[in-house]
XYZ file of C-alpha atoms in Angstrom:
311
model
C -5.869 22.056 23.989
C -7.296 20.516 27.490
C -10.639 21.134 29.089
C -10.878 22.084 32.735
C -14.318 21.803 34.365
C -15.952 23.801 37.140
C -19.142 22.382 38.324
C -22.143 24.170 40.089
C -24.560 22.269 41.606
C -28.213 22.243 43.254
C -29.063 18.621 43.384
C -32.903 18.188 43.770
C -33.400 21.493 44.154
C -35.198 24.228 42.668
C -33.846 27.450 41.835
C -34.866 30.723 39.966
C -37.812 31.690 42.206
C -37.661 35.347 42.185
C -34.957 35.431 44.673
C -32.359 34.284 43.017
C -29.687 36.648 44.741
C -30.301 34.614 48.002
C -29.387 31.432 46.096
C -26.312 29.436 47.736
C -24.469 27.067 45.451
C -21.845 24.241 46.049
C -18.563 24.189 44.019
C -16.173 21.999 42.883
C -13.103 21.874 40.954
C -12.477 18.579 39.479
C -10.035 18.239 36.581
C -10.255 16.286 33.339
C -8.462 16.183 30.438
C -9.999 15.544 27.215
C -8.739 16.755 23.835
C -11.116 19.783 22.147
C -12.260 20.919 18.896
C -10.040 23.648 17.204
C -9.745 27.303 18.358
C -12.210 29.789 17.169
C -11.314 33.529 17.560
C -13.967 35.661 18.967
C -13.023 39.091 20.578
C -9.827 37.286 21.286
C -10.965 34.272 23.029
C -10.449 30.765 22.410
C -13.729 29.344 22.042
C -13.827 25.012 22.302
C -16.011 24.305 19.140
C -18.973 21.931 19.413
C -20.225 20.737 16.072
C -23.756 20.466 16.877
C -24.134 17.007 15.187
C -22.339 16.662 18.478
C -25.334 17.178 20.432
C -28.131 15.097 18.380
C -25.935 11.956 17.941
C -26.274 8.892 18.289
C -30.078 8.817 17.684
C -32.387 6.170 18.041
C -34.566 7.960 15.281
C -34.069 10.904 13.305
C -34.249 13.922 15.199
C -36.311 17.081 14.483
C -34.533 20.360 15.130
C -35.887 23.772 15.128
C -33.580 27.064 14.986
C -35.228 30.034 16.966
C -34.729 33.901 14.927
C -32.218 32.547 12.539
C -31.916 36.203 11.050
C -30.710 35.866 7.340
C -27.427 33.406 8.329
C -29.491 30.483 9.592
C -27.412 28.011 11.725
C -29.987 25.527 10.183
C -28.359 25.103 6.747
C -25.118 25.221 8.351
C -26.521 22.116 10.111
C -28.007 20.643 6.675
C -24.947 21.113 4.825
C -22.501 19.502 6.855
C -24.942 16.664 7.657
C -24.791 16.193 3.397
C -21.202 16.509 3.493
C -21.095 13.847 5.993
C -23.368 11.768 4.269
C -20.859 12.045 1.381
C -17.903 11.319 3.376
C -19.483 8.245 5.020
C -22.144 6.885 3.385
C -24.589 7.107 6.342
C -27.613 8.672 5.242
C -28.118 12.446 6.750
C -32.029 11.611 7.024
C -31.090 8.883 9.509
C -29.588 11.209 11.939
C -32.007 14.407 11.031
C -35.104 14.568 9.278
C -36.608 17.839 10.030
C -34.556 21.291 10.428
C -36.797 24.270 10.405
C -35.423 27.918 10.584
C -38.255 30.272 12.103
C -37.835 34.111 12.272
C -40.534 36.945 12.841
C -39.271 38.743 9.664
C -41.393 38.012 6.556
C -38.600 39.209 4.295
C -35.752 37.354 5.824
C -37.851 34.187 5.306
C -38.841 34.960 1.840
C -34.624 35.972 1.296
C -34.082 32.581 2.655
C -36.285 30.652 0.498
C -35.311 32.160 -2.765
C -31.540 31.693 -1.759
C -31.989 28.085 -1.300
C -34.135 27.531 -4.014
C -31.019 28.731 -6.253
C -28.365 26.693 -4.375
C -30.264 23.688 -5.349
C -31.745 24.499 -8.174
C -35.047 23.871 -6.902
C -34.171 20.407 -6.052
C -35.442 18.726 -2.959
C -33.420 15.451 -2.955
C -31.129 16.371 -0.263
C -31.857 17.236 3.415
C -32.831 21.183 3.325
C -33.828 23.560 5.957
C -37.343 25.038 5.979
C -37.930 28.706 6.600
C -41.074 30.183 8.385
C -42.487 33.356 9.548
C -43.245 32.682 13.244
C -43.296 34.798 16.645
C -40.975 32.785 19.157
C -43.201 34.278 21.569
C -45.991 32.173 20.702
C -44.840 29.278 18.773
C -47.683 26.944 17.129
C -46.044 23.654 17.255
C -47.013 20.864 19.932
C -44.971 20.069 23.377
C -41.886 17.829 22.900
C -42.027 18.324 19.059
C -38.171 18.816 18.805
C -35.008 17.020 19.712
C -32.607 20.098 19.628
C -33.890 23.649 19.744
C -31.424 26.527 18.256
C -31.209 30.097 19.469
C -27.882 32.047 18.847
C -28.170 36.127 19.401
C -31.606 36.696 19.226
C -32.593 36.919 22.974
C -29.316 39.342 23.108
C -30.852 41.196 20.543
C -34.075 41.653 22.325
C -32.782 42.775 25.387
C -31.610 45.956 24.140
C -35.722 46.736 24.265
C -35.236 48.318 28.168
C -39.207 48.038 28.314
C -40.348 44.571 27.317
C -37.082 43.092 26.079
C -36.741 40.814 29.362
C -40.180 39.672 29.756
C -40.253 39.084 25.800
C -36.821 36.729 26.149
C -38.518 35.112 29.362
C -41.780 34.484 26.851
C -39.485 32.634 24.403
C -37.091 30.757 26.865
C -40.692 29.244 28.107
C -41.757 28.008 24.517
C -38.535 26.724 23.591
C -38.763 24.746 26.838
C -41.852 23.617 25.852
C -41.722 22.537 22.201
C -38.256 20.671 23.319
C -38.765 16.827 23.677
C -37.747 14.613 26.540
C -34.102 14.180 26.219
C -33.641 16.808 24.084
C -31.701 19.767 24.353
C -31.712 23.776 23.960
C -28.512 25.249 22.577
C -28.055 28.948 23.031
C -24.991 31.138 22.235
C -24.886 34.131 23.757
C -22.339 37.036 24.725
C -23.658 37.065 28.445
C -21.503 34.615 29.782
C -22.284 33.343 33.434
C -18.596 33.154 34.397
C -19.439 37.116 34.654
C -21.819 38.562 36.927
C -23.900 40.191 34.083
C -24.384 36.597 32.410
C -25.172 34.763 35.623
C -27.790 37.616 36.288
C -29.352 36.776 32.922
C -29.157 33.107 33.886
C -31.212 33.442 36.699
C -33.580 36.568 35.279
C -34.112 34.985 31.665
C -33.366 31.338 31.391
C -34.326 29.972 34.921
C -37.621 32.627 34.655
C -38.650 31.089 31.267
C -38.353 27.141 32.708
C -40.169 28.365 35.628
C -42.886 30.020 33.151
C -43.587 26.903 31.564
C -43.526 24.657 34.625
C -45.874 26.866 36.408
C -48.563 26.153 33.171
C -48.495 22.500 33.663
C -48.119 22.089 37.288
C -51.432 21.536 38.422
C -51.437 18.996 35.546
C -48.099 16.933 36.727
C -49.341 17.230 40.389
C -52.545 15.257 39.473
C -50.585 12.714 37.063
C -51.613 13.973 33.839
C -48.563 15.980 32.806
C -45.079 14.588 32.527
C -42.510 15.988 35.299
C -38.687 16.691 34.019
C -35.831 18.520 35.471
C -32.827 20.327 33.494
C -29.154 20.176 33.302
C -27.243 23.217 31.759
C -23.650 23.329 30.603
C -22.161 26.235 30.513
C -19.068 26.134 27.875
C -16.806 29.249 27.183
C -13.251 30.101 27.129
C -11.338 30.026 30.623
C -11.198 33.838 30.697
C -8.591 36.759 30.167
C -7.161 39.272 32.262
C -8.215 42.900 30.451
C -8.387 46.417 32.284
C -11.796 48.197 31.987
C -12.922 51.654 31.587
C -11.656 52.670 34.662
C -8.544 50.764 34.032
C -8.842 48.315 36.326
C -7.910 44.615 35.682
C -10.754 42.550 35.605
C -11.377 38.852 33.786
C -13.423 38.945 30.445
C -14.717 35.789 29.336
C -16.264 36.070 26.072
C -19.349 34.570 24.743
C -20.589 31.352 26.007
C -22.484 28.514 24.703
C -25.585 26.953 26.988
C -26.767 23.240 26.679
C -29.882 22.926 28.516
C -30.871 19.432 28.678
C -34.442 18.478 29.362
C -35.035 14.671 31.786
C -37.542 12.741 32.789
C -38.375 12.405 36.316
C -39.956 9.324 37.612
C -43.689 9.517 38.904
C -42.770 8.723 42.403
C -40.020 11.333 42.719
C -42.217 13.706 41.141
C -44.783 13.560 43.485
C -42.226 12.706 46.580
C -40.915 16.754 45.474
C -44.701 18.290 45.689
C -45.404 16.499 49.057
C -42.202 18.113 50.611
C -42.824 20.734 53.174
C -40.175 23.210 51.780
C -39.533 26.082 54.400
C -36.389 27.589 52.377
C -38.209 31.149 50.536
C -36.073 30.654 47.352
C -37.377 27.392 46.655
C -41.251 27.499 47.531
C -43.639 30.130 47.330
C -47.220 30.217 49.635
C -50.327 29.833 48.243
C -52.276 29.734 51.561
C -51.672 29.792 55.091
C -50.721 26.205 55.157
C -49.434 25.040 51.975
C -46.573 25.517 50.086
C -45.902 24.833 46.337
C -43.268 24.024 43.740
C -42.197 26.795 41.378
C -39.718 24.937 39.127
C -38.228 21.595 38.894
C -34.903 20.719 39.860
C -31.835 22.253 37.987
C -28.246 21.327 37.475
C -25.970 23.960 36.458
C -22.130 22.872 35.307
C -19.501 25.354 33.704
C -17.272 23.720 31.480
C -14.270 26.300 30.577
C -11.462 25.526 27.777
C -7.872 26.956 28.074
């Protein structure tokens, strides 16, 4: 299987300011041949498997992982099992790579069930790397900023969007909190049925993900301007299938791409570059908001978006 890459970038530009429909992005189509992992079937689409371990290695120190909205089938449990198996196969200590996996869910019942299940499977032993489970509201995490090197989310945002009244705002708040607790140099990994190769998925990316990143930035903006908080940018890699032609409900042929994996990386921006961005007088309304008659303010740090598709 070969990888084909499509890139969409807003280099040194701010996006997601409420006028996303006016945003323009430049497109390139470089080719890059690289062997990919085995296929995984999902709704008739071939999705390149991306082991979570690859996202977090090689480490300079053990990583801390958070799974948001784990449900009764936690990715964190599988990650711990994979790391322990790697330890058995290679004699490389699992805790040299990851020393903490925290799985959170809103449901007390789900969390209690996971704790009991893990106790039974490990006979009460804690001698190997294991996930821990906590009942928490993902909209208001009690963790300090920059705590986790990898934040996982699979399906929680999709499920919450079914609430027509508060779903979108709840999702924005969850993305904001995930962005806040992700360490600089770390990543957020989101698995969603909303693929940004399709119009609904791109709207979700703009309305939920960009809005969440913007909300987190706004809370720290004044501190950043005074150099009391660190300034950082984001890169978003969107991984998914190449797409297939299907017939919609009107019997028209349309492209269907299936689910996507979003890897959102938090990157440090040098202080001098941060001040340059703040001092710039932007005239493009999609990149700034007017706070008084003479001044304009940055609403979001630079975001670069890149599509990676697999045939």
